[in-house]
Coordinates of C-alpha atoms in Angstrom, one line a residue:
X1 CA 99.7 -34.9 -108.9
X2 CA 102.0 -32.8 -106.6
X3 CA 105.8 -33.3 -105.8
X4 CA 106.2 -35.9 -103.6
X5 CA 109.3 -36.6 -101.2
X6 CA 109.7 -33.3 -99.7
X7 CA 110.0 -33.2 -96.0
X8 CA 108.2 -30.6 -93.9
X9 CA 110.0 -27.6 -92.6
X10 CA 108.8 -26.2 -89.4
X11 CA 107.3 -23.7 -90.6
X12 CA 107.9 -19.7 -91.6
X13 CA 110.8 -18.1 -90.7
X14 CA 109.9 -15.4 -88.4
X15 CA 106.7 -17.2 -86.3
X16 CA 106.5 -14.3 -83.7
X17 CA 109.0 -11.6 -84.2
X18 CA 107.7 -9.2 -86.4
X19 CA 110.4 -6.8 -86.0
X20 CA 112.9 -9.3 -87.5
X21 CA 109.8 -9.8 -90.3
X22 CA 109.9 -6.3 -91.5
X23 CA 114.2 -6.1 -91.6
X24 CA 113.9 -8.8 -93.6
X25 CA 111.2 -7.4 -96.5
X26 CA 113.7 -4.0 -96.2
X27 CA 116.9 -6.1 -96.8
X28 CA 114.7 -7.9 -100.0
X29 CA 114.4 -4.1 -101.5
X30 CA 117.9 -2.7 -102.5
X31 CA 115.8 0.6 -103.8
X32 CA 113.5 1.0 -100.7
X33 CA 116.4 0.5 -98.2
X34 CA 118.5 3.2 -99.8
X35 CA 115.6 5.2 -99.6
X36 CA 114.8 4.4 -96.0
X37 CA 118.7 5.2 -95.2
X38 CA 118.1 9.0 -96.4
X39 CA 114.4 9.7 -94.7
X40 CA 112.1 7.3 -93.0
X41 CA 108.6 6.8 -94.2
X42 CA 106.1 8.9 -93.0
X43 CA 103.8 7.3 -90.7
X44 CA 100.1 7.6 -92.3
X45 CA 98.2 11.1 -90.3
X46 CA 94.9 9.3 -90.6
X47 CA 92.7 6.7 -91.6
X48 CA 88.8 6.1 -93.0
X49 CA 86.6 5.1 -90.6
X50 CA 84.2 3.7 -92.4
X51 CA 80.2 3.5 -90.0
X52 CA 77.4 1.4 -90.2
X53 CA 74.5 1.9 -87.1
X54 CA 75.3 2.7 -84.0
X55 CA 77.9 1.4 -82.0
X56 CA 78.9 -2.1 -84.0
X57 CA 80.9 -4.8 -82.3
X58 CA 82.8 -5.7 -84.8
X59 CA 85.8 -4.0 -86.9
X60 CA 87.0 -4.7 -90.3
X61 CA 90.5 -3.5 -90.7
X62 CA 91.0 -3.7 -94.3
X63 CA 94.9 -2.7 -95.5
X64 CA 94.5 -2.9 -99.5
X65 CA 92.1 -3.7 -102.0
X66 CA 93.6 -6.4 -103.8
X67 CA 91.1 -9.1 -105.1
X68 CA 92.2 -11.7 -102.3
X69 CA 92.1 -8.6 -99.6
X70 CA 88.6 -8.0 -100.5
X71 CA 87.2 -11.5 -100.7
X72 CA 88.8 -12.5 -97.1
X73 CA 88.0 -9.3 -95.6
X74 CA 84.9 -7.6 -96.6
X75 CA 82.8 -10.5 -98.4
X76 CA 82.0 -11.4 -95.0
X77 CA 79.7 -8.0 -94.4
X78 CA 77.1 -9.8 -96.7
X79 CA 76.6 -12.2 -94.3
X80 CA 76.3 -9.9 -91.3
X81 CA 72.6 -8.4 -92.5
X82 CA 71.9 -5.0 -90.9
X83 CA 74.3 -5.5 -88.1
X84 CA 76.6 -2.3 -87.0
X85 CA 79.6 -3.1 -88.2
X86 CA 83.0 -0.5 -88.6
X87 CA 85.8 -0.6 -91.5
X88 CA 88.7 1.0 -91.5
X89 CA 91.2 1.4 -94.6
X90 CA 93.9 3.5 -95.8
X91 CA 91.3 6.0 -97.6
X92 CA 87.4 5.8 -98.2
X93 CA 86.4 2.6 -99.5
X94 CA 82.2 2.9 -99.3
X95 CA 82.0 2.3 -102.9
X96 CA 83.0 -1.1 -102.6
X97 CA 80.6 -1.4 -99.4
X98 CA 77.2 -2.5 -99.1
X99 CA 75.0 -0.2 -97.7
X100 CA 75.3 3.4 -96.4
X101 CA 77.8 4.4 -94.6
X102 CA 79.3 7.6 -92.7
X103 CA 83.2 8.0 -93.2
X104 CA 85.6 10.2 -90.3
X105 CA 88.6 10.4 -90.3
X106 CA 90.7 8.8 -87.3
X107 CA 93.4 8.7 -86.3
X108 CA 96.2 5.9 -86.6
X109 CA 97.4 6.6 -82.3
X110 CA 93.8 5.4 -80.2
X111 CA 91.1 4.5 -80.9
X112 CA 88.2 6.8 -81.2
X113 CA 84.7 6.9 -79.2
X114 CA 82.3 5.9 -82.1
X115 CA 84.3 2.3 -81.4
X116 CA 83.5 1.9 -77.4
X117 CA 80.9 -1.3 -78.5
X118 CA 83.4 -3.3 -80.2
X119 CA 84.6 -6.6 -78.9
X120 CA 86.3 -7.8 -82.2
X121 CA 88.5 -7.4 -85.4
X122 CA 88.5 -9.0 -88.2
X123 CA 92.1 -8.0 -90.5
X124 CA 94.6 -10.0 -92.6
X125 CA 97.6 -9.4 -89.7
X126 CA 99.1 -7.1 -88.2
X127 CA 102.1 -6.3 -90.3
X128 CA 100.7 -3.4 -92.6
X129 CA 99.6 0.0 -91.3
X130 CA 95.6 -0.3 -90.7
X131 CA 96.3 -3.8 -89.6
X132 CA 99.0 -3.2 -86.9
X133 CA 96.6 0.1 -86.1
X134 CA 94.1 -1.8 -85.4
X135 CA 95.6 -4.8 -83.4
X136 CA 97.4 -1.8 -81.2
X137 CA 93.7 -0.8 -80.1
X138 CA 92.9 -4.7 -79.6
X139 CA 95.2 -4.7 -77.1
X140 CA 94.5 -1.7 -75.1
X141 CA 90.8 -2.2 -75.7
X142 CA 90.8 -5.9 -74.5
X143 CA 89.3 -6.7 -78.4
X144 CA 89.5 -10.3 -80.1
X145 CA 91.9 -10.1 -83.1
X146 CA 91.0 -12.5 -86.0
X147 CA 93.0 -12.7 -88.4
X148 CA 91.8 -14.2 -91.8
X149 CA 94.2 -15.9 -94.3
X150 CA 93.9 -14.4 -98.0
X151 CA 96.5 -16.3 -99.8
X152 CA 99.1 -19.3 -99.6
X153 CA 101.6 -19.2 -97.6
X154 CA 105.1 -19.2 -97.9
X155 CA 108.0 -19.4 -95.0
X156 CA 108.5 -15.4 -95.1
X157 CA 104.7 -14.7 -94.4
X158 CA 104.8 -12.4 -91.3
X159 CA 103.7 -13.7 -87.6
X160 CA 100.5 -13.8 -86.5
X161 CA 100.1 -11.3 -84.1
X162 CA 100.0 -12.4 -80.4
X163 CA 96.9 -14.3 -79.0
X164 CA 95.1 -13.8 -82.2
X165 CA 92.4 -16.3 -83.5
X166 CA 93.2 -17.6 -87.3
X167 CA 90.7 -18.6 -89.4
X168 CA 92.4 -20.2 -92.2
X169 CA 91.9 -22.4 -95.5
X170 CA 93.2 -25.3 -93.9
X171 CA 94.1 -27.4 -90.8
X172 CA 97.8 -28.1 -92.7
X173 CA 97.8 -23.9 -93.1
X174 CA 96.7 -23.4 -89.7
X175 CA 99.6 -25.6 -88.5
X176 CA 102.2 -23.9 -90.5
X177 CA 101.2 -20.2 -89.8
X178 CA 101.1 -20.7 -86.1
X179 CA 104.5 -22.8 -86.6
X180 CA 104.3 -24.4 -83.1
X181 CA 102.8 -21.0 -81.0
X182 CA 100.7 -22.0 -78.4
X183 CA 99.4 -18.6 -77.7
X184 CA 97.6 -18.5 -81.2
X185 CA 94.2 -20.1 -81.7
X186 CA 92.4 -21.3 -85.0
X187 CA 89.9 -22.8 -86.8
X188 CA 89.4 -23.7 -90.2
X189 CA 86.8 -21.6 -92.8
X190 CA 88.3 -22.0 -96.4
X191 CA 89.3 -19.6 -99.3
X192 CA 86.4 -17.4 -100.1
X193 CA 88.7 -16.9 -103.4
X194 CA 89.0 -20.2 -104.2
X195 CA 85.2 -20.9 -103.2
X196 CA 84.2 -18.0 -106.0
X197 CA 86.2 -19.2 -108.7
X198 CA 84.9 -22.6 -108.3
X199 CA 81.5 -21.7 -108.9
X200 CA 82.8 -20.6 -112.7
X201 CA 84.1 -23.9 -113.1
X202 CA 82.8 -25.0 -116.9
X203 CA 82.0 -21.9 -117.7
X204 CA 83.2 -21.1 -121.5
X205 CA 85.4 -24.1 -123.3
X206 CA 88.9 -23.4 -123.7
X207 CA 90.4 -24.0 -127.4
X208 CA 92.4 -26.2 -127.9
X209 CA 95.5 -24.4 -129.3
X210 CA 95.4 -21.6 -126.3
X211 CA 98.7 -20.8 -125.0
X212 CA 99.4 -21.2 -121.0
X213 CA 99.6 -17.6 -119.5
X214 CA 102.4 -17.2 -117.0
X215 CA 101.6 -15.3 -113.8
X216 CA 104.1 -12.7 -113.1
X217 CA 105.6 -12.8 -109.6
X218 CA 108.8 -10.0 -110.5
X219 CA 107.2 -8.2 -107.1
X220 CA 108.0 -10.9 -104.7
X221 CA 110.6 -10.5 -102.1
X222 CA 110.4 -14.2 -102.0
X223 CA 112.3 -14.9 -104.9
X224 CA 115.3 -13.5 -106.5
X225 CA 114.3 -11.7 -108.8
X226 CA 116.8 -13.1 -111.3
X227 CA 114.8 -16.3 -111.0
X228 CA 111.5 -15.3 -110.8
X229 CA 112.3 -13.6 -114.2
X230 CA 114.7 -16.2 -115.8
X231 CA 111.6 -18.8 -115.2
X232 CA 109.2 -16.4 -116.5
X233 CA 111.4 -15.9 -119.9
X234 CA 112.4 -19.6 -120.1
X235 CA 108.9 -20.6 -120.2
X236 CA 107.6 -17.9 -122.2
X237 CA 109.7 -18.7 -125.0
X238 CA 110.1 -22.2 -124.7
X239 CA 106.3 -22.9 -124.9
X240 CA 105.0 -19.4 -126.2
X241 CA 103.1 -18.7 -123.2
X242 CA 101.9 -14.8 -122.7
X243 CA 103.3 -13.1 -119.8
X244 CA 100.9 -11.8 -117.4
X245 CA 102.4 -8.6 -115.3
X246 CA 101.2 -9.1 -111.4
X247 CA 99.7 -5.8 -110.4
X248 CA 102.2 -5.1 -108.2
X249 CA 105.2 -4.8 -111.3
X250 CA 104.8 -1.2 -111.9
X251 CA 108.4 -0.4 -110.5
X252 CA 110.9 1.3 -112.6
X253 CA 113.0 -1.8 -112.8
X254 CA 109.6 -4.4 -113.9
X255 CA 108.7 -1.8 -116.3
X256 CA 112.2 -2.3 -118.2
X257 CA 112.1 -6.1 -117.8
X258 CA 108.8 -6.1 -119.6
X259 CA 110.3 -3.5 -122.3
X260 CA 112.7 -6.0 -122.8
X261 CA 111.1 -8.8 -123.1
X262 CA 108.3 -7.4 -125.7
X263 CA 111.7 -6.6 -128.0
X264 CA 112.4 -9.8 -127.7
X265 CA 109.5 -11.0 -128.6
X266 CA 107.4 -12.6 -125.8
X267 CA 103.7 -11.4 -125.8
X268 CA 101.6 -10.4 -123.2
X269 CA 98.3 -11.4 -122.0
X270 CA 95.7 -8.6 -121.9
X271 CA 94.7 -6.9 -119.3
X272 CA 91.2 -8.0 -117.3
X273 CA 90.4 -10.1 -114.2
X274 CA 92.5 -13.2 -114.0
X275 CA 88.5 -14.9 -114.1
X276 CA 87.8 -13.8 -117.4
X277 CA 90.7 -15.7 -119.0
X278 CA 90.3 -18.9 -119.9
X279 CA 93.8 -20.2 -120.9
X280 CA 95.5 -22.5 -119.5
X281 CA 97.8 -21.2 -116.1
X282 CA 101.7 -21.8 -115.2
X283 CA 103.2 -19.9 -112.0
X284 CA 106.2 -20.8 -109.7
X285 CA 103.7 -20.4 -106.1
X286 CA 100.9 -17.4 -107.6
X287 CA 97.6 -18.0 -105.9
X288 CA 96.1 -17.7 -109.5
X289 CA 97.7 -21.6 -110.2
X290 CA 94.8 -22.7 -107.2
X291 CA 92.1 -20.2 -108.1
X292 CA 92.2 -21.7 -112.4
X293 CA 92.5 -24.6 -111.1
X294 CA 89.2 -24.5 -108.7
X295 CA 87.8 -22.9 -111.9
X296 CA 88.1 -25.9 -113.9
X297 CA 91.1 -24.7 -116.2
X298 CA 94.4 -26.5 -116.3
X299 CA 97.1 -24.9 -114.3
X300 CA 100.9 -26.2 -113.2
X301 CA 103.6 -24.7 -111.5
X302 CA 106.9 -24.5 -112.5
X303 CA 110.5 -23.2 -111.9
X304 CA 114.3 -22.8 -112.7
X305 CA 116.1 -24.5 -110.4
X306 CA 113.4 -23.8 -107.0
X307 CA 114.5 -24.0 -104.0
X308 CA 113.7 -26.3 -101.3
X309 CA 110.8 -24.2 -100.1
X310 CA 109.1 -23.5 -103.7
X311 CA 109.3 -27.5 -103.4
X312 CA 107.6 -27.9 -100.6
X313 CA 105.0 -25.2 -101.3
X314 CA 104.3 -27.0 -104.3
X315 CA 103.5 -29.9 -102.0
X316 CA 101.4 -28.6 -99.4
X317 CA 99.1 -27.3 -102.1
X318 CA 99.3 -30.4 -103.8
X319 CA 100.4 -28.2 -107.0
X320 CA 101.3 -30.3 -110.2
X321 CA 104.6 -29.8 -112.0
X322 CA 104.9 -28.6 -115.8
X323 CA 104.5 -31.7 -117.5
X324 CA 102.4 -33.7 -115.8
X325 CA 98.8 -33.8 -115.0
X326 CA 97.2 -30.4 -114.3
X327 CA 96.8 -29.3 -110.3
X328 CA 93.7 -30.9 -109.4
X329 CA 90.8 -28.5 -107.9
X330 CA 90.9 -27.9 -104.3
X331 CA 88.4 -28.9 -101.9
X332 CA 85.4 -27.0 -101.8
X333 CA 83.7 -26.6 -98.0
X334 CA 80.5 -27.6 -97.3
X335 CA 80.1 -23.9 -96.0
X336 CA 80.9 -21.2 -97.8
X337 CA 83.8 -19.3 -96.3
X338 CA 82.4 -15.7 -96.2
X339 CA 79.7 -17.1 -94.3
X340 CA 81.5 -18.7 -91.8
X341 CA 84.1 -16.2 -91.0
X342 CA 80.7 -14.4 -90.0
X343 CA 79.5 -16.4 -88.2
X344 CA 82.5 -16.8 -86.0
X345 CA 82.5 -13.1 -85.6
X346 CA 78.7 -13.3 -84.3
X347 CA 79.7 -16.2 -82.0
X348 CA 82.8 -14.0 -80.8
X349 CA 80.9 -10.3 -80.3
X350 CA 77.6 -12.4 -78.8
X351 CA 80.2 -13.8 -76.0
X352 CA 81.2 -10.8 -75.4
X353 CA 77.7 -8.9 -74.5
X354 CA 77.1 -12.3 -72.0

């Protein structure tokens, strides 16, 4: 069972000012903030517009291709059948589209002509390039923004962006995100994530003398890094777990952690979608402890010393402590998810052609 006792905060810590969002991410990067002190980032020239038919009414704004990126944002084409529908992205992404598709470049400052029919988006938020791109056209353009949830959330998510509709895994995440906004609308669809690995649950028996594999989290500006670490080492060595890098640690200063902790002595798991392991799982708030646990595998979460919101996260996802019982599988809808985010697109671009 999950921690109990922990009082609700009201939510994350910046609920509308995404300004104040993005000082804060800088102030989490020592490395990037120097950086950003000598030259500012380039603003991206151009995106790919991605085409399907003739004049679609609805636009996928898709900022990374990350596994939970992917699931929340583009498993809903499937259920769109022929419909024209529009992606944009950072670069060209057909492959991972179904269909045929005609890619332009566009660029980032107004939206071009091919997108006069649309009357929605569908994007993770507005606080990454494609995404706040997008929701800037929204709002000249008179589009609905929806804004899917792909992962758990924590108080330093980034605001929803103004008068945007949510659709998100729960009615207890759809309260936190919009953390008392009245402007921000909602409804509840599920983790397409979560819903995938749960239809692997079973599948392939786990030995019995597996060791737990820890989920790497070095990348997170939520965390300290000299916590997220210690807890990874502690429990490494104390239990022999194998580390497992997140994606994102390929920065100079992850990259000597993990030298360091292979001459020490702690092994790592090897590489491969999280799926295809079967071990046992231990995080301190990765989405991976949900997703093995929806798959039928034994996952916990655990920490060195957390702080009070790594307790309460581990609370409002009902995550289990080292120690005890393993996190019990979530929920699963009735509906898949990547079906019903469609359909709320459909209900949202047929409004608008009445």
């Amino acid at each position: 069972m999950g921690v109990t006792g922990v009082s609700m905060p009201p939510g994350l810590r910046f609920p509308a000012d995404l300004d104040a969002w993005r000082r804060w991410q800088r102030s989490r990067h020592v490395v990037r903030r120097v950086r950003d002190a000598v030259r500012s980032p380039a603003a991206p020239s151009s995106f790919a517009l991605h085409l399907r038919g003739a004049d679609p009414a609805v636009l996928f704004a898709l900022d990374a291709v990350t596994p939970t990126a992917l699931a929340s944002i583009l498993e809903p084409l499937a259920h769109l059948g022929d419909a024209p529908v529009a992606v944009i992205a950072p670069a060209d992404v057909s492959a991972r589209l179904p269909g045929a598709w005609r890619v332009e470049p566009v660029d980032p400052g107004a939206a071009p002509a091919s997108l006069r029919a649309v009357r929605a988006v569908v994007s993770a938020g507005h606080f990454l390039p494609v995404g706040a791109a997008a929701f800037a056209w929204s709002r000249a353009r008179g589009w609905r923004y929806l804004v899917v949830q792909h992962g758990l959330l924590t108080p330093f998510m980034a605001p929803l962006p103004e008068s945007a509709h949510l659709l998100a895994f729960s009615e207890r995440d759809a309260d936190y995100w919009r953390s008392g906004r009245t402007d921000v609308t909602s409804e509840v669809v599920g983790s397409q994530l979560l819903w995938a690995a749960s239809g692997s649950a079973g599948a392939g028996r786990i030995p019995a003398d597996a060791p737990p594999v820890f989920l790497g989290q070095l990348h997170g500006a939520e965390l300290p890094r000299r916590l997220s670490a210690a807890t990874a080492a502690a429990f490494c060595r104390a239990h022999g777990a194998l580390y497992r890098p997140h994606p994102a640690e390929v920065d100079r200063l992850s990259r000597w952690q993990h030298a360091r902790w292979r001459r020490q002595g702690i092994r790592f798991d090897a590489s491969g979608p999280l799926s295809a392991s079967r071990a046992p799982v231990v995080s301190i708030f990765s989405t991976g402890v949900l997703e093995a646990a929806a798959a039928g595998r034994d996952a916990w979460v655990t920490c060195v010393r957390p702080p009070d919101w790594v307790r309460e996260f581990w609370d409002r996802y009902e995550l289990s402590v080292w120690g005890g019982s393993a996190t019990r599988a979530p929920v699963r809808p009735a509906v898949e998810p990547a079906r019903a985010i469609a359909g709320a697109v459909q209900g949202i671009t047929e409004e608008g052609r009445r």
